[in-house]
Amino acid sequence: MATKTNLLKLKGEDKRLIGRLWQGYVYPLRSRLYLAFFFMIILAATTAAYGFLIKYILDVATELGGAGAASDAGEQAKRFATLVVPVIVGVTIISGISMFIQSVLANSVALNVIGNLQKSMFGSIHKADYARFGREPTGTLISRFTNDVTILTNALLRTMTNLVRDVLTVVFCIAVMLMLDWQMSLLVLIVYPIATWPIISISKKLRGNSKDVQEQVGVITSQLSESFTGARMVRTYELEDYENRRLGKSFDDRVRLNLKLVTNKSRVDPILEVLGGVAIAGVFALGVYRVVGGYASPGDIAGLLTLLLALSPRIRALGTLNNVIQEGLAALHRIFEVIDEKPTITDAQDAIALENVKGALEFNNVSFAYEDGTQAIASLSFKVKPGETIALVGPSGGGKSTIINLIARLYDVAEGSIKIDGMDIRNVTLASLRGATALVSQDITLFDDTVAANIGFGRLNSNMDASAEDIEIAAKSAAAHDFIMELGDGYQTKVGEAGGKLSGGQKQRIALARAMLRGAPILLLDEATSALDAQSEAKVQSALDVLTAGRTVFVIAHRLSTVKTADKIFVLDKGQIVENGTHASLMKKGGLYAKLRALQFS
Ligand code: ADP
């Protein structure tokens, strides 16, 4: 059979993928799978049984017809009919029930396998280096979870049902055909192997086609998510036409690539359909001679025809199975690619937990470049005492956010070291390092959950989930309590996707409350107050004073007040500290800081 020969040509890599899928995901569900196989066997057997039934019915009917005028022929016919009808209906019922059970079981195996693969993928992504999010557009990543998963589900289902049910049906049917009239069966079945060659050549083309289509789906997903998250810009800057053109081109590409795929896919079915027709015509043509010559009965011929008709769709399904498997393997490859991502930022083997952190922080000759080669920090050294507030200022692109990223170990330094309380952060556990820091940034992340939950995330991982009281205290100190009480359901109000139902300033105060709740000794504020209006800033400022007391704080801020009261100001330019001192000393010095200040107030 075409599919078989081609399946044997799986590359070593494909075999490994399938092996892993079986071992890790299908094997645990084997009892359900074997039960599905059992009902597939019954289904195949009942299909083949039709051949026998038809032969028997026709032969008896012919005999009765031959008996013609015999006195009890009518009586016999009636008895025959009352016997045949229940048998046919019975076989159909068994076949129908088996069809249902095998379908539900096979689907449940496939869906569970897919669900578990998605869980593995998702788990792996959040363990992987943070840098991976910069490497692949979000939409492409999402399409691995949606598009690739759909393709794989389809492939899994088809493989399970086609490989077992259809192969069995074909084998059973052919066996019965050989029993009915082996010479004629061999003659007519010989047409099918002819299809092997064109099917193999078509499926080679399909592999390329489906890869193009899957990549294109990733692109569209990316563009859609960009376009929808940027809806405000699109409307106000009148970018609708631009977006229509941009997405329109992608949709057109999708049509073009899919048409190519579908055209090639559509070639397989007709080839097999025509060959099926040739086989049926062969049975008719040869059948007459066989019956007249006394080599076969009309029942044999009718049985053969029934079986050929039952076979045809099964053989067609097997003919296209290879395409589905190829698509599925490509999807599986993309799925395992995510599951296999090995983080480079992990706990060292002898990592110890940071405990009772005082908050002394030290950069020792630190250099760092992003993956694209952008040198963000160069030979940077400084020391910060516990409880000090450090303001990072300087032109954009100077490296301020990078310093914060490095302290939280979102990236590892390329050279030098960062120490907290004298310990290299690469030698402490990631969990304890992250537990010792709280980040509040200008891009505030709120999840579509209640206000209370969004504040509670500050302490989700610390074995002591925040109580409603803790949450309220944190909200009060972040000047958020009053506005929260004015929301429809108070702390139980849902904030909408990405906090869409709240104003920028409200979101920011919730983020500050979250950081308060976290109670981490090192605070990283990346323009944390940028979205506040003057009134709420005044409120938050006093809240910040509470929050920062006794903690080591790195703050990136353009607002004068926050910077002015800092213990030290580092002025960063091109990844280096070009000036440092207090506000007063830097103003007096009249360097870059004084110049930036003057610019701000000019
Ligand atoms: P600042 O916070 O002072 O504006 P950053 O620390 O964000 O500066 O950036 C320092 C340099 O690193 C800039 O040249 C910036 O373009 C580059 N950079 C920042 N983030 C990335 C990234 N994810 N990938 C590549 N380059 C980056």
XYZ file of C-alpha atoms in Angstrom, residues 119-569:
451
model
C 0.732 22.175 29.461
C 4.318 21.039 28.870
C 4.823 23.811 26.329
C 3.424 26.492 28.581
C 5.396 25.282 31.587
C 8.561 25.269 29.529
C 8.059 28.788 28.227
C 7.864 30.276 31.680
C 10.962 28.363 32.727
C 12.916 29.441 29.664
C 15.132 32.512 29.638
C 13.274 35.798 29.579
C 15.321 36.641 26.478
C 13.329 34.072 24.449
C 10.385 36.491 24.338
C 12.537 38.878 22.351
C 13.521 36.177 19.885
C 10.080 35.194 18.648
C 7.090 37.461 18.055
C 4.285 36.767 20.529
C 1.841 35.932 17.749
C 4.099 33.249 16.324
C 4.486 31.795 19.779
C 0.719 31.833 20.314
C 0.182 30.109 16.984
C 2.233 27.181 18.271
C -0.425 26.812 20.950
C -3.372 27.211 18.597
C -2.594 26.418 14.988
C 0.086 23.771 15.436
C -1.965 22.131 18.122
C -5.031 21.917 15.852
C -2.959 20.394 13.073
C -1.443 17.868 15.437
C -4.839 16.926 16.897
C -6.113 16.230 13.416
C -3.013 14.211 12.547
C -3.219 12.182 15.746
C -6.868 11.336 15.236
C -6.393 10.462 11.610
C -3.379 8.307 12.378
C -5.152 6.404 15.121
C -8.328 5.765 13.169
C -6.810 5.345 9.713
C -3.858 3.248 10.660
C -5.817 0.834 12.778
C -9.468 0.967 11.716
C -8.846 1.493 8.020
C -5.914 -0.860 7.655
C -7.973 -3.520 9.440
C -11.011 -2.816 7.292
C -8.913 -3.086 4.150
C -7.283 -6.312 5.339
C -10.607 -7.894 6.383
C -12.362 -6.840 3.203
C -9.576 -8.126 0.984
C -9.552 -11.400 2.908
C -13.296 -11.836 2.326
C -12.891 -10.853 -1.335
C -10.219 -13.525 -1.760
C -12.561 -16.067 -0.179
C -15.370 -15.118 -2.512
C -13.325 -15.238 -5.732
C -9.586 -15.002 -5.292
C -8.614 -14.887 -8.946
C -10.869 -11.992 -9.816
C -10.009 -10.157 -6.593
C -6.308 -10.298 -7.362
C -6.950 -9.040 -10.873
C -8.983 -6.008 -9.804
C -6.972 -5.105 -6.695
C -3.773 -4.876 -8.706
C -4.811 -1.362 -9.819
C -4.229 0.143 -6.371
C -0.438 -0.253 -6.115
C -0.233 1.836 -9.304
C -1.191 4.854 -7.182
C 1.876 4.542 -4.967
C 4.231 6.522 -7.148
C 2.107 9.646 -7.833
C 1.015 9.788 -4.190
C 4.593 9.774 -2.943
C 5.597 12.519 -5.339
C 2.569 14.646 -4.362
C 3.257 14.269 -0.659
C 6.804 15.492 -1.120
C 5.447 18.727 -2.537
C 2.891 18.950 0.232
C 5.542 18.974 2.918
C 6.901 22.269 1.602
C 3.417 23.712 1.057
C 2.217 23.020 4.563
C 5.374 24.446 6.126
C 4.752 27.706 4.245
C 1.123 27.775 5.378
C 1.998 27.191 9.029
C 4.604 29.944 9.019
C 2.127 32.308 7.401
C -0.421 31.603 10.133
C 2.205 32.643 12.678
C 2.728 35.918 10.833
C -1.002 36.661 10.707
C -1.421 35.928 14.402
C 1.420 38.341 15.186
C -0.004 41.080 13.017
C -3.501 40.633 14.418
C -2.321 40.866 17.999
C -0.247 43.971 17.162
C -3.171 45.558 15.425
C -5.694 44.876 18.182
C -3.470 45.875 21.076
C -2.611 49.033 19.164
C -6.265 49.783 18.331
C -6.096 53.199 20.000
C -3.153 54.292 17.870
C -4.777 52.862 14.754
C -7.936 54.944 15.292
C -6.344 58.188 16.356
C -3.582 58.157 13.757
C -6.028 57.035 11.058
C -3.959 53.964 10.311
C -7.004 51.930 9.258
C -6.046 51.934 5.582
C -2.456 51.074 6.367
C -3.582 48.219 8.600
C -6.142 47.053 6.031
C -3.419 46.930 3.420
C -0.916 45.229 5.713
C -3.293 42.544 6.961
C -4.984 42.357 3.558
C -1.672 41.350 2.016
C -1.203 38.687 4.658
C -4.731 37.363 4.131
C -4.072 37.242 0.381
C -0.810 35.394 1.002
C -2.713 32.958 3.132
C -5.244 32.340 0.375
C -2.471 31.855 -2.181
C -0.414 29.482 -0.022
C -3.475 27.533 1.101
C -4.707 27.202 -2.475
C -1.368 25.700 -3.439
C -1.627 23.281 -0.548
C -5.231 22.365 -1.249
C -4.613 21.922 -4.970
C -1.828 19.464 -4.304
C -3.847 17.753 -1.595
C -6.833 17.448 -3.919
C -4.809 15.445 -6.423
C -4.696 12.316 -4.294
C -8.426 11.648 -3.886
C -9.354 11.665 -7.600
C -6.483 9.330 -8.469
C -7.766 6.802 -5.968
C -11.381 7.460 -6.920
C -10.649 6.693 -10.571
C -8.681 3.584 -9.674
C -11.627 2.474 -7.505
C -13.894 2.990 -10.525
C -11.522 0.936 -12.690
C -11.633 -1.865 -10.132
C -15.447 -1.808 -10.019
C -15.670 -1.753 -13.825
C -13.249 -4.698 -13.807
C -15.557 -6.663 -11.516
C -18.517 -6.000 -13.819
C -16.617 -6.881 -16.967
C -14.940 -9.994 -15.611
C -17.919 -10.954 -13.465
C -20.106 -11.769 -16.435
C -17.543 -14.257 -17.756
C -16.973 -15.766 -14.318
C -20.707 -16.303 -13.721
C -21.410 -17.595 -17.224
C -18.372 -19.880 -17.007
C -19.659 -21.183 -13.673
C -16.568 -20.012 -11.766
C -18.548 -17.641 -9.562
C -22.124 -17.102 -8.425
C -23.995 -13.784 -8.819
C -23.735 -13.557 -5.019
C -19.935 -13.666 -5.218
C -19.926 -10.776 -7.668
C -22.390 -8.732 -5.634
C -20.328 -9.430 -2.486
C -17.155 -8.315 -4.256
C -18.803 -5.110 -5.422
C -20.095 -4.319 -1.951
C -16.640 -4.823 -0.489
C -14.963 -2.713 -3.169
C -17.394 0.116 -2.456
C -16.698 -0.186 1.261
C -12.946 -0.299 0.615
C -12.685 2.731 -1.630
C -13.089 5.485 0.990
C -10.752 3.614 3.369
C -8.059 3.361 0.733
C -8.560 7.023 -0.128
C -8.141 7.944 3.535
C -4.967 5.889 3.701
C -3.714 7.563 0.546
C -3.999 11.017 2.094
C -2.845 9.901 5.523
C 0.783 10.489 4.683
C 0.097 14.186 4.024
C -1.647 14.542 7.327
C 1.214 12.785 9.091
C 3.764 15.054 7.443
C 1.848 18.151 8.545
C 1.444 16.696 12.010
C 5.167 15.970 12.268
C 6.017 19.543 11.305
C 3.644 20.779 14.005
C 5.007 18.278 16.524
C 8.513 19.483 15.751
C 7.504 23.075 16.469
C 5.778 21.996 19.695
C 8.728 19.960 20.991
C 11.029 22.845 20.070
C 9.300 24.878 22.767
C 9.161 22.010 25.256
C 12.883 21.393 24.780
C 14.046 24.922 25.354
C 16.772 24.781 27.949
C 17.049 27.852 30.119
C 20.579 29.154 30.642
C 19.533 31.203 33.642
C 18.940 28.515 36.240
C 19.931 27.677 39.788
C 23.600 26.738 40.097
C 24.085 23.216 41.418
C 25.172 24.408 44.842
C 22.919 27.472 44.863
C 21.894 28.625 48.303
C 18.820 30.569 49.282
C 19.196 34.261 50.035
C 17.866 34.762 53.543
C 17.312 37.795 55.730
C 18.452 40.040 52.939
C 19.833 43.342 54.150
C 20.022 44.812 50.678
C 23.687 45.644 50.091
C 24.209 45.595 46.329
C 27.378 45.654 44.300
C 28.175 45.753 40.579
C 31.710 44.553 39.859
C 33.022 45.452 36.435
C 29.746 44.376 34.846
C 29.422 44.246 31.079
C 26.364 43.097 29.198
C 25.167 43.005 25.600
C 21.727 41.931 24.317
C 21.510 38.998 21.910
C 21.495 41.261 18.894
C 24.887 42.584 19.966
C 23.730 45.900 21.454
C 26.236 46.714 24.174
C 23.989 48.017 26.964
C 26.367 48.070 29.954
C 30.143 48.396 29.853
C 32.518 47.736 32.782
C 30.113 49.116 35.332
C 31.067 49.143 39.010
C 29.284 50.599 42.030
C 28.337 49.768 45.594
C 25.045 50.443 47.340
C 24.494 50.211 51.087
C 21.383 48.554 52.565
C 18.447 50.943 52.641
C 19.866 53.414 50.156
C 17.755 54.871 47.387
C 19.558 55.150 44.070
C 18.085 57.210 41.269
C 19.121 56.209 37.768
C 18.917 59.078 35.310
C 20.318 59.854 31.917
C 19.395 59.913 28.247
C 17.197 57.092 26.992
C 19.120 54.055 25.883
C 21.710 54.817 28.550
C 21.249 51.430 30.212
C 18.954 52.241 33.151
C 16.387 49.487 32.524
C 19.165 47.050 31.770
C 20.614 47.539 35.258
C 17.237 46.623 36.727
C 16.938 43.593 34.420
C 20.355 42.399 35.523
C 19.597 42.769 39.241
C 16.459 40.628 38.838
C 18.564 38.197 36.776
C 16.248 38.386 33.806
C 19.551 38.334 31.951
C 22.956 37.175 33.149
C 25.963 39.465 33.033
C 28.470 38.728 30.287
C 31.420 39.839 32.415
C 31.927 40.806 36.023
C 29.479 40.030 38.799
C 26.534 41.396 40.753
C 26.462 40.726 44.480
C 23.670 41.033 47.014
C 24.875 41.047 50.629
C 28.235 39.932 49.265
C 26.836 36.884 47.412
C 27.081 36.573 43.643
C 23.479 36.429 42.433
C 24.406 33.518 40.177
C 25.166 31.470 43.296
C 21.811 31.972 44.985
C 18.527 30.330 44.065
C 16.444 32.194 41.518
C 13.368 31.862 43.704
C 15.055 33.533 46.665
C 16.575 36.235 44.466
C 13.248 37.069 42.851
C 11.578 36.840 46.252
C 13.984 39.489 47.532
C 13.067 41.922 44.767
C 9.882 43.695 43.746
C 9.626 45.327 40.347
C 7.203 48.055 39.442
C 7.536 49.227 35.895
C 5.846 51.624 33.549
C 4.250 48.785 31.592
C 1.998 47.550 34.330
C 0.801 44.008 34.113
C -2.683 43.392 35.401
C -4.508 40.142 34.703
C -8.218 39.938 33.973
C -9.120 39.113 37.562
C -10.349 40.974 40.618
C -8.566 43.981 42.118
C -7.856 41.911 45.230
C -6.310 39.097 43.185
C -4.177 41.541 41.210
C -2.741 42.970 44.414
C -2.529 39.491 45.974
C -0.185 38.311 43.180
C 2.492 40.232 45.046
C 2.696 37.351 47.463
C 1.313 34.396 45.555
C 4.488 32.374 45.846
C 5.520 32.860 49.412
C 3.525 30.095 51.168
C 1.543 32.733 52.950
C -1.098 33.972 50.591
C -2.152 37.473 51.389
C -5.311 37.876 53.481
C -7.999 40.365 52.525
C -6.723 42.493 55.387
C -3.115 42.474 54.102
C -4.382 43.438 50.677
C -6.359 46.351 52.078
C -3.410 47.607 54.110
C -1.212 47.481 51.010
C -3.846 49.279 48.943
C -4.205 51.980 51.593
C -0.498 52.651 51.678
C -0.442 52.857 47.875
C -3.254 55.460 47.962
C -5.458 53.001 46.091
C -8.043 52.096 48.730
C -10.344 55.052 48.120
C -10.732 54.600 44.396
C -11.063 50.833 44.797
C -14.012 51.350 47.179
C -15.670 53.517 44.529
C -15.493 50.712 41.925
C -18.713 48.700 41.433
C -17.677 45.685 43.494
C -14.852 47.182 45.511
C -11.956 44.760 45.852
C -13.942 42.116 43.960
C -14.243 44.283 40.833
C -12.844 42.645 37.714
C -10.227 44.877 36.127
C -10.801 43.726 32.529
C -8.188 42.492 30.060
C -4.821 44.025 30.986
C -6.659 46.250 33.484
C -8.527 47.951 30.664
C -11.282 49.214 32.990
C -8.860 51.278 35.091
C -7.062 54.525 34.386
C -3.300 54.613 33.978
C -2.853 56.140 37.431
C -5.172 53.590 39.048
C -3.307 50.726 37.462
C -0.057 52.149 38.693
C -1.296 52.401 42.257
C -2.477 48.785 42.135
C 0.974 47.800 40.930
C 2.516 49.731 43.835
C 0.150 48.036 46.295
C 1.272 44.709 44.879
C 4.895 45.643 45.485
C 4.062 46.810 49.034
C 2.440 43.478 49.743
C 5.476 41.642 48.442
C 7.545 43.239 51.172
C 10.795 42.577 49.310
C 13.962 44.199 50.665
C 15.041 45.408 47.209
C 12.679 47.571 45.216
C 13.091 48.192 41.507
C 10.996 51.094 40.264
C 11.208 51.525 36.506
C 9.363 54.798 35.864
C 6.808 53.496 38.313
C 5.155 56.851 38.791
C 5.196 58.006 35.168
C 1.437 57.585 34.635
C 0.351 59.462 37.746
C -1.366 62.816 37.677
C -0.105 65.496 40.047
C -2.798 64.790 42.616
C -2.295 61.059 42.832
C 1.444 61.503 42.589
C 1.376 63.547 45.747
C -0.541 60.740 47.433
C 1.693 58.047 45.996
C 4.788 59.982 46.941
C 3.963 59.671 50.606
C 3.092 56.033 50.000
C 6.439 55.576 48.325
C 8.158 57.086 51.334
C 6.588 54.336 53.447
C 7.408 51.697 50.866
C 11.031 52.671 50.411
C 11.853 53.136 54.077
C 14.432 50.565 55.140
C 14.668 49.050 51.640
C 17.295 49.294 48.953
C 15.656 51.071 46.057
C 16.630 51.564 42.444
C 14.411 54.103 40.851
C 14.291 55.252 37.264
C 12.309 58.464 37.287
C 12.067 61.668 35.411
C 10.088 63.395 38.137
C 12.224 65.701 40.109
C 10.802 64.904 43.554
C 11.735 61.225 43.495
C 15.204 61.948 42.208
C 15.870 64.882 44.471
C 15.449 62.903 47.658
C 17.552 59.955 46.469
C 20.659 59.157 48.500
C 22.672 58.873 45.311
C 22.070 59.696 41.702
